[in-house]
Coordinates of C-alpha atoms (C1' of nucleotides) in Angstrom, one line a residue:
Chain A
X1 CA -26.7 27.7 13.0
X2 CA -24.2 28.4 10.6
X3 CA -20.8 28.9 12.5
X4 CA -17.1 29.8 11.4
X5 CA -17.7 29.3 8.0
X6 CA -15.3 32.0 6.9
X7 CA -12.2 30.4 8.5
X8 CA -13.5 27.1 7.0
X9 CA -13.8 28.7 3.3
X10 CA -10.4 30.2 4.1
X11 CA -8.2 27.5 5.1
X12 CA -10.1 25.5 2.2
X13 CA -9.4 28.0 -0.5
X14 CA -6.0 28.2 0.2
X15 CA -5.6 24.4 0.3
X16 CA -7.3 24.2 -3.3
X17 CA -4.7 27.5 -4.6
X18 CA -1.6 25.8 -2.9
X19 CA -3.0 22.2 -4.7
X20 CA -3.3 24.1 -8.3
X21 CA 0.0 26.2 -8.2
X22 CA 1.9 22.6 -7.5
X23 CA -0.3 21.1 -10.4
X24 CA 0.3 24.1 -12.6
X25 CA 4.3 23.4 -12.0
X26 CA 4.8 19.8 -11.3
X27 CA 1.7 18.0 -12.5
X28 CA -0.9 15.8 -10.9
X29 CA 1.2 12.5 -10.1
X30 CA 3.3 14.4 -8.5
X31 CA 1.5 15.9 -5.9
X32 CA 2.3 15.2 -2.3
X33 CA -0.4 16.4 0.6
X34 CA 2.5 17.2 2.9
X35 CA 4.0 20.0 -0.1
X36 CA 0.7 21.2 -0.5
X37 CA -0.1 21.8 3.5
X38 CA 2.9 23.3 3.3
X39 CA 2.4 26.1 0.9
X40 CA -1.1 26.6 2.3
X41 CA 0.5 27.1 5.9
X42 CA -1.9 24.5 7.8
X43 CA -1.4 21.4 9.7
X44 CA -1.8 17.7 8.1
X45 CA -4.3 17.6 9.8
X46 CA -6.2 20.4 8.8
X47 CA -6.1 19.3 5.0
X48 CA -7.9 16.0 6.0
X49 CA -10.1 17.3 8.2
X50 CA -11.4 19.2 4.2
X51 CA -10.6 16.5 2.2
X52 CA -11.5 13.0 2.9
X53 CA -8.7 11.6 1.1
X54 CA -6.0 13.1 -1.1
X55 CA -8.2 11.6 -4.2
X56 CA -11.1 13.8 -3.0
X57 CA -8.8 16.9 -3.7
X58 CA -7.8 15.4 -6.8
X59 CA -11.7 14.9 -7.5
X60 CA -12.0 18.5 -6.7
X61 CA -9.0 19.8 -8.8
X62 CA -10.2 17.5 -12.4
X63 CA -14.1 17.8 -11.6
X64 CA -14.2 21.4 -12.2
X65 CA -12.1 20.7 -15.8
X66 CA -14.3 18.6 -17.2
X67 CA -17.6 20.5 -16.4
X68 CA -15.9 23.3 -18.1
X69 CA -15.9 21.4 -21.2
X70 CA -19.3 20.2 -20.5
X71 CA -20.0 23.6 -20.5
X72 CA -18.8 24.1 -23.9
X73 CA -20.2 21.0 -25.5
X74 CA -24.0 22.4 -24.5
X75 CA -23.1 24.9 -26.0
X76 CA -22.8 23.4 -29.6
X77 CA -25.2 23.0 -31.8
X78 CA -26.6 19.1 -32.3
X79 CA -24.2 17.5 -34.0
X80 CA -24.8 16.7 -38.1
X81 CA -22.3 13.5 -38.1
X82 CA -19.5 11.1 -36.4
X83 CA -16.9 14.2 -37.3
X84 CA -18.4 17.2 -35.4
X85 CA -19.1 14.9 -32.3
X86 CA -15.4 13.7 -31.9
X87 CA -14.8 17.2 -32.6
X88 CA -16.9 17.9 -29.2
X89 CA -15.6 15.7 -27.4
X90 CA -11.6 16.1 -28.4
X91 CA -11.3 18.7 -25.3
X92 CA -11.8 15.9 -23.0
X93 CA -10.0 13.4 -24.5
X94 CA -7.1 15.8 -24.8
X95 CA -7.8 16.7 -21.0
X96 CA -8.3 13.0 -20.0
X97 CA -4.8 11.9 -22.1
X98 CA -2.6 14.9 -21.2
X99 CA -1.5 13.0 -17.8
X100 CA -1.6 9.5 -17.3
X101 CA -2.8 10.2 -13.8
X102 CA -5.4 12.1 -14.5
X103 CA -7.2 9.4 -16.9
X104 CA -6.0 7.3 -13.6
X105 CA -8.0 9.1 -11.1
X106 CA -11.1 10.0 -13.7
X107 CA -11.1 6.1 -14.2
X108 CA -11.3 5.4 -10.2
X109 CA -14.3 7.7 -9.7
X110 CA -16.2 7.5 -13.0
X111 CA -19.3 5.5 -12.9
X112 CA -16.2 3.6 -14.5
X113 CA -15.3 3.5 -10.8
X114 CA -15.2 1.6 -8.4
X115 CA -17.2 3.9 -5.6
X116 CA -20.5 3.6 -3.8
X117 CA -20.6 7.1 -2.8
X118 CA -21.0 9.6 -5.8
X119 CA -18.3 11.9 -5.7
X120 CA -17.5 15.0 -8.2
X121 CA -16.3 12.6 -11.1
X122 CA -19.1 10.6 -10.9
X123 CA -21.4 13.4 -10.8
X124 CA -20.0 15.2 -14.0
X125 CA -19.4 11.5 -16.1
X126 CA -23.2 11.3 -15.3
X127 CA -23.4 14.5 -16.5
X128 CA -22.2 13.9 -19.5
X129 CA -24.7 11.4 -19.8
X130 CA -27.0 13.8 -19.9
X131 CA -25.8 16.3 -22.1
X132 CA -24.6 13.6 -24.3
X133 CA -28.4 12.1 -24.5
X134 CA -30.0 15.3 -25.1
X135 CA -27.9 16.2 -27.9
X136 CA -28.0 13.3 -29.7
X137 CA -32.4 13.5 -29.4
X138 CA -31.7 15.5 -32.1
X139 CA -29.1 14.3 -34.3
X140 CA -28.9 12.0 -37.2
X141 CA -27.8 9.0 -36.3
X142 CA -29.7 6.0 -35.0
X143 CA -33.5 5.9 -33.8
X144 CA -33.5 2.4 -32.6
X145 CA -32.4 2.8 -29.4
X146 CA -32.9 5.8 -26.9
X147 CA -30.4 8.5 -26.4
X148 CA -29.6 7.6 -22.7
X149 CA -28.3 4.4 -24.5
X150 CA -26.9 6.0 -26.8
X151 CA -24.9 8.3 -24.6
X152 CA -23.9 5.2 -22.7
X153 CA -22.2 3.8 -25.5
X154 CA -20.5 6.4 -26.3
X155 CA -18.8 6.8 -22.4
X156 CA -18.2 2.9 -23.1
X157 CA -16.1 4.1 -26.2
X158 CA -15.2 6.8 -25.0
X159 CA -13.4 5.0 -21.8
X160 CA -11.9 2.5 -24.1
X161 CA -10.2 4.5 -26.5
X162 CA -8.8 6.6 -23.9
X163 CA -7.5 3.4 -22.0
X164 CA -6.1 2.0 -25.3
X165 CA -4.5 4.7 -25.7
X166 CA -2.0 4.1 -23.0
X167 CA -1.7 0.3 -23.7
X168 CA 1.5 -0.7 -25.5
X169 CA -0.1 -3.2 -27.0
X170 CA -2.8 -1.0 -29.3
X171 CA -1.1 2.0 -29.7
X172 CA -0.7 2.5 -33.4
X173 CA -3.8 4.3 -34.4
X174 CA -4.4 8.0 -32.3
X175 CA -7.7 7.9 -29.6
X176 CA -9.3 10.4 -31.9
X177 CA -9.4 7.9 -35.1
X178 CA -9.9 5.1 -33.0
X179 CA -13.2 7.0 -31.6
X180 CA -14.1 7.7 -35.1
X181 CA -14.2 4.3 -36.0
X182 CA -16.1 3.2 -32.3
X183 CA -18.8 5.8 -33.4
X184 CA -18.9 4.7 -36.7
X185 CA -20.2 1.9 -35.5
X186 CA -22.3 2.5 -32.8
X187 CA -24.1 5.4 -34.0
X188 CA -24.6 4.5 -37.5
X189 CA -24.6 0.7 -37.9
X190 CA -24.8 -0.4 -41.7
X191 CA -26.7 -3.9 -41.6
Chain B
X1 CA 24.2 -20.2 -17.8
X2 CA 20.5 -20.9 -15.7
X3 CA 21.8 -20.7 -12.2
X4 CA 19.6 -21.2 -9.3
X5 CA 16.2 -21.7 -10.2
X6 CA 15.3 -24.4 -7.7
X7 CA 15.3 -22.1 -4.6
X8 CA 14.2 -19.2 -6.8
X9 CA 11.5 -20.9 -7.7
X10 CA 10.9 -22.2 -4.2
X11 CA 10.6 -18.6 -3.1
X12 CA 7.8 -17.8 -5.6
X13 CA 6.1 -20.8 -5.3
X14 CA 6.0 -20.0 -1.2
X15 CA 5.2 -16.5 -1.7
X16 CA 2.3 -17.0 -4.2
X17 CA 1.1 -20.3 -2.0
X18 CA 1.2 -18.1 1.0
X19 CA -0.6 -15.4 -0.9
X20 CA -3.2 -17.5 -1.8
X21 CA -4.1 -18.6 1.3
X22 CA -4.5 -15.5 2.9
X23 CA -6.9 -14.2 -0.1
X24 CA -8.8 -17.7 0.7
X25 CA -9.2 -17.1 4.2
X26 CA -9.8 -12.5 3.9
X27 CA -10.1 -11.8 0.5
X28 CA -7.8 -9.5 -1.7
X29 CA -8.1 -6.2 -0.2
X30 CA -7.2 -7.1 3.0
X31 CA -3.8 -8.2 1.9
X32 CA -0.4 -7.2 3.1
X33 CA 2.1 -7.9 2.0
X34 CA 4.2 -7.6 5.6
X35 CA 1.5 -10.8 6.4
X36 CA 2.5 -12.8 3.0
X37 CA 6.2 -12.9 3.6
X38 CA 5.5 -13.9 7.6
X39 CA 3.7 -16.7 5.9
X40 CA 6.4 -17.4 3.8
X41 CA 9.0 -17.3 5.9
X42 CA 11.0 -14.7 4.1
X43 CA 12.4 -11.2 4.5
X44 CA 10.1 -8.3 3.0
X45 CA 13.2 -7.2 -0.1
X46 CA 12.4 -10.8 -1.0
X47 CA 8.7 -10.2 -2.1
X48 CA 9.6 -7.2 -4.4
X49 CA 12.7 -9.2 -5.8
X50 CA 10.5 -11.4 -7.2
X51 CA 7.2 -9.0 -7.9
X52 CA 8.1 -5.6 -9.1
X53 CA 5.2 -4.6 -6.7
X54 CA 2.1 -5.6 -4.7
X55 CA -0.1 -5.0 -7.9
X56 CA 2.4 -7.5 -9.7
X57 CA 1.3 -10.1 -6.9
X58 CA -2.2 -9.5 -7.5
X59 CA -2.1 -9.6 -11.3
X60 CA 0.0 -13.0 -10.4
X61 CA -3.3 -13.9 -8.7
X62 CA -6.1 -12.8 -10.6
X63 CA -4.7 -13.6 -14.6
X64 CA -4.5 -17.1 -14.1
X65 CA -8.4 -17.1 -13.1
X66 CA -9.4 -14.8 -16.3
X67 CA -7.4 -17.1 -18.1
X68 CA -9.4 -20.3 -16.8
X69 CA -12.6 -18.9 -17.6
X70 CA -11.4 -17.9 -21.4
X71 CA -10.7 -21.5 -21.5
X72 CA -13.8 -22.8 -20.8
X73 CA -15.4 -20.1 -23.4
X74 CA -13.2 -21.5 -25.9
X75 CA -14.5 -24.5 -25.1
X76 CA -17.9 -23.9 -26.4
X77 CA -19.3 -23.4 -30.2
X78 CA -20.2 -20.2 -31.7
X79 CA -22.8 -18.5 -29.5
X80 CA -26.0 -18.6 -31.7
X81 CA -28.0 -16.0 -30.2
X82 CA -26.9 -12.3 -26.8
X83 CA -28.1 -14.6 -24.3
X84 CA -25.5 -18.0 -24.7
X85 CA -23.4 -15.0 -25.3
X86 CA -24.4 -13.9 -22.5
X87 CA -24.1 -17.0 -20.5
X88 CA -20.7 -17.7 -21.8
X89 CA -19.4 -14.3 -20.2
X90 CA -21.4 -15.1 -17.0
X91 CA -18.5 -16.4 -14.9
X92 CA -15.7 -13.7 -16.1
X93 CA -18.1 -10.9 -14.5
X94 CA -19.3 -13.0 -11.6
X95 CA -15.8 -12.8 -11.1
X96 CA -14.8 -9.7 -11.6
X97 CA -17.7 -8.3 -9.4
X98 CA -16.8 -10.8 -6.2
X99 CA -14.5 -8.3 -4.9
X100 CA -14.7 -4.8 -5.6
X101 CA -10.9 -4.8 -5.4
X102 CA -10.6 -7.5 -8.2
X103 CA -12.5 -4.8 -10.7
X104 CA -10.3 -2.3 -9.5
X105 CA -7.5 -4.3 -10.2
X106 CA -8.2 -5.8 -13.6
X107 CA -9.3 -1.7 -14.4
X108 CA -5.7 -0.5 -13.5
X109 CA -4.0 -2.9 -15.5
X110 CA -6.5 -4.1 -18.5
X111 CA -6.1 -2.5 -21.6
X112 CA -8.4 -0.5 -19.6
X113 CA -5.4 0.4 -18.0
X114 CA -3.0 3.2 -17.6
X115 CA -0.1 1.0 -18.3
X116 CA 2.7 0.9 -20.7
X117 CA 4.5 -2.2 -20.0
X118 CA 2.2 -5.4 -21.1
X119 CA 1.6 -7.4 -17.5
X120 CA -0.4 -10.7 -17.2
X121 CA -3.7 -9.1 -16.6
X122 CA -3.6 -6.6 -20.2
X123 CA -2.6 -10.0 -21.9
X124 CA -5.7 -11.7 -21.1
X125 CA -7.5 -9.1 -21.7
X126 CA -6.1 -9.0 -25.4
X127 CA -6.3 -12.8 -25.5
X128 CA -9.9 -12.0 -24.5
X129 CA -10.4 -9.8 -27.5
X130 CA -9.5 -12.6 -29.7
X131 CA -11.3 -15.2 -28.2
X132 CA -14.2 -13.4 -28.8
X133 CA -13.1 -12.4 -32.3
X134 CA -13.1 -15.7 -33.2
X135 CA -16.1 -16.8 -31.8
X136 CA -18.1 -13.8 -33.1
X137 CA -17.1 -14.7 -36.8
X138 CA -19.0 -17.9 -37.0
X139 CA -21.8 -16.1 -35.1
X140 CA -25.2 -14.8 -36.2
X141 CA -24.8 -11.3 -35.8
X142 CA -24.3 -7.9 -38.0
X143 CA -21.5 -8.5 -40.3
X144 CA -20.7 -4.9 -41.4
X145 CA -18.0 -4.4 -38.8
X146 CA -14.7 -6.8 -38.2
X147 CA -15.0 -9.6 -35.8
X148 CA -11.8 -7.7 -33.8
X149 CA -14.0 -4.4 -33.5
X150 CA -17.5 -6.1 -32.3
X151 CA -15.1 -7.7 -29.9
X152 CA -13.6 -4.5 -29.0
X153 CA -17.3 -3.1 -28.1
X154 CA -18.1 -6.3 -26.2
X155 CA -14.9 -5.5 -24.0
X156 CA -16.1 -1.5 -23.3
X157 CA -19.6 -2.3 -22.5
X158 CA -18.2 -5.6 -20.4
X159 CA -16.1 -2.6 -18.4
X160 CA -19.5 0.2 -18.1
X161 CA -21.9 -2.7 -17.2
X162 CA -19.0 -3.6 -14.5
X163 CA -18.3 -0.4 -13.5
X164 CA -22.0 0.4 -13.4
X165 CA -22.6 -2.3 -11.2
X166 CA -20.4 -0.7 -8.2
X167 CA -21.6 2.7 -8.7
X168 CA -24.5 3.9 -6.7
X169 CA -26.0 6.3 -9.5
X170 CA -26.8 3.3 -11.9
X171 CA -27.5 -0.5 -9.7
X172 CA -31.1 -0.5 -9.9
X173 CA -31.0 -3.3 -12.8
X174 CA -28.2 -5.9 -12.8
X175 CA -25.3 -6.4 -14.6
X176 CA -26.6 -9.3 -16.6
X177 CA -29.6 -7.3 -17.7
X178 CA -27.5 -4.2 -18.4
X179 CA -25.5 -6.7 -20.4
X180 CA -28.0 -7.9 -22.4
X181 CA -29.3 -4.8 -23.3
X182 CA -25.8 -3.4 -24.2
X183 CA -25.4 -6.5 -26.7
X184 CA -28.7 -5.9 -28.3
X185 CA -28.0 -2.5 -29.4
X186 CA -24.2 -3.7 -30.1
X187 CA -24.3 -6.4 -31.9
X188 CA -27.8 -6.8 -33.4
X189 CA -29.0 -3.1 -34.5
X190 CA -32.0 -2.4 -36.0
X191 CA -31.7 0.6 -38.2
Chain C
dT1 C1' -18.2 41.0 29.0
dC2 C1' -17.6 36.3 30.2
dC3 C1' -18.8 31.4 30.0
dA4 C1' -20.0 27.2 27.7
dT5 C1' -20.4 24.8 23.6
dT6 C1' -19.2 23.6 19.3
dA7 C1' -16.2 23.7 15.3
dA8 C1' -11.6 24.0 13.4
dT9 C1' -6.8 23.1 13.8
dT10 C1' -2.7 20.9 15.2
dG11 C1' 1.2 17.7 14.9
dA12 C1' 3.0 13.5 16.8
dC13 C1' 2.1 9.1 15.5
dC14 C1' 0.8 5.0 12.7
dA15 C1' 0.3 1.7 8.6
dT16 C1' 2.0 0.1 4.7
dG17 C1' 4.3 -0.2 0.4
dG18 C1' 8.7 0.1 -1.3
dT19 C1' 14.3 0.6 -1.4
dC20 C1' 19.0 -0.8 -1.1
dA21 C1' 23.7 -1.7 0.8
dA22 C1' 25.3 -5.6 3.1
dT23 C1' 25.2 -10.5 3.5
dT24 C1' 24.5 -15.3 2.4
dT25 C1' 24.0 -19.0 -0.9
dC26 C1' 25.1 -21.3 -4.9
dA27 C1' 27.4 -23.0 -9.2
dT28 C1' 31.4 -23.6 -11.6
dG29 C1' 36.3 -23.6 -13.2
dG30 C1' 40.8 -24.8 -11.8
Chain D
dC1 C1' 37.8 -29.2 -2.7
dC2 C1' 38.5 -24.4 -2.6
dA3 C1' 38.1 -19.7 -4.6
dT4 C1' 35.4 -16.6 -7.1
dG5 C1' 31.8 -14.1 -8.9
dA6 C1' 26.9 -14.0 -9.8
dA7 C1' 22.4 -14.5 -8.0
dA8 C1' 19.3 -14.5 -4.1
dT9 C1' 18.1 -13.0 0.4
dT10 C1' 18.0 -10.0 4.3
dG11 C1' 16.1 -6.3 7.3
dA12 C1' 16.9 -1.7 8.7
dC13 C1' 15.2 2.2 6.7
dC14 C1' 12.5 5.5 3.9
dA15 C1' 8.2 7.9 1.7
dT16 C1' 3.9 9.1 2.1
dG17 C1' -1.0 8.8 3.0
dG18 C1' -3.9 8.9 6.8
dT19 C1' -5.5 9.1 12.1
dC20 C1' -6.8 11.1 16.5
dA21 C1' -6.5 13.0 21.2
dA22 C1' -5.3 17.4 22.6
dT23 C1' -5.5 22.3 21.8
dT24 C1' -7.2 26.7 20.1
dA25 C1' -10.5 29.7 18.0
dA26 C1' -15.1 31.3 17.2
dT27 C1' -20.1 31.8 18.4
dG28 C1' -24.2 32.8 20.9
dG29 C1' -26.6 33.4 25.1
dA30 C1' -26.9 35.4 29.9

DNA sequence: TCCATTAATTGACCATGGTCAATTTCATGG
DNA sequence: CCATGAAATTGACCATGGTCAATTAATGGA
């Protein structure tokens, strides 16, 4: 029951290379669907008949990122304090904050996201939930509230210092010591 | 030297008037701007000589309503416990969870917003950060973080419960409850 | 090998936000 | 009251994402 797949996987892997080579040269924002049908040789068409919207390619090109980093962050031990979990995190950040659009479009289809169907972005911010909530079952900070809450927080933060960092008005202080201070707080209140 | 103004300020009023009705009678998302300036009675180039873009109408639109309810929360005394916080915040997320398009709006151009250039929408925002800052000073909860930062937590886990709310993963409780919760471990810890 | 059915592809076309050179309106000094 | 220059307005035009009926390619059965 499984028919032309191979032409499918074709025409879709050359969409995705044509998609990353115009990234690699121009960047995300700007990225037009007509250059990259282009390059890939295929009809307008074609490209929506693989991707439901040009966001969903977009979903497809920064998902994949931000797993990788996931990947790295499991890999870590638990960290001992507020300084070894910013220094986890700082790929992402860096990743999130190295194109305005790309924070854009991670911000659209987060759980921070206005979307009912749970696409890649969503998938891998939950994710990091996850991984988040595991790792900090085992570190030092505080037991009064469960790690799934505790991860959650730290997304809230996490989202907030990265949006901050783009506003003119709060600018002075880098995302990375703002977080510090955020997780300061969070994770190891002092009342 | 101010030359003008009556008919310019006609034009707006028209524009905006006209815009208003039509989110009355559809909502926000379905909004055109071709259908505004019908409604107007004036050429297209008009609109986007007086609003840099269609965002800049909605932000028009929706700031003025953030604004009203940060008046009525000024209103009232020092919250003395999450829930009359909790109540007090009521009608701002009420309000931003009407119309999916309203979060997605207030998202894009909040602090919580890729955005350089300070619009209506990031101002209330920040006047929303020291509303609260204020009000949290005089209120019973921890007191080894600034008034400004609990503020600034108040505002991220305001965005995740939001966000959570429109994202199918995470809308089996509701945004008030996810709230609540959010506060407790915020602003009263117990380590 | 050929036909029928389904899947994939095509590209002309549409919707809508946004631009800009040309035109009209207005205020003011002479 | 007219001329002049600045400000406001116009609407044809463009850019770009997205649609869909028609066409082509592939698959499996007889």
């Amino acid at each position: 029951m499984v028919k032309t797949q191979t032409r499918t996987l074709k025409t879709r892997a050359k969409l995705l290379e044509s998609a990353r080579n115009i990234v690699t040269s121009t960047g995300y924002e700007a990225l037009r669907v007509e250059h990259v049908v282009q390059q890939a040789g295929v009809a307008k068409g074609t490209f929506f008949a693989h991707f439901k919207d040009k966001d969903a390619l977009m979903e497809a090109l920064i998902a994949p990122e931000l797993h990788h980093f996931l990947d790295e962050i499991e890999q870590r031990p638990a960290p001992k304090d507020i300084e070894s979990l910013t220094a986890a995190l700082r790929p992402v950040m860096q990743f999130a904050v190295s194109e305005r659009y790309i924070f854009d479009v991670i911000l659209r289809h987060s759980g921070a996201a206005a979307k009912a169907e749970i696409g890649p972005i969503a998938s891998v911010i939950f994710r990091m939930g996850e991984v988040l909530a595991n790792w900090l079952a085992k570190a030092p900070f505080r037991k009064d509230i469960s790690p799934a809450l505790l991860a959650d927080g730290i997304g809230a933060f996490l989202f907030q210092a990265l949006a901050l960092h783009f506003c003119a008005l709060n600018n002075t202080q880098s995302i990375e010591d703002r977080m510090q201070v955020y997780l300061h707080a969070w994770l190891l209140p002092q009342v």
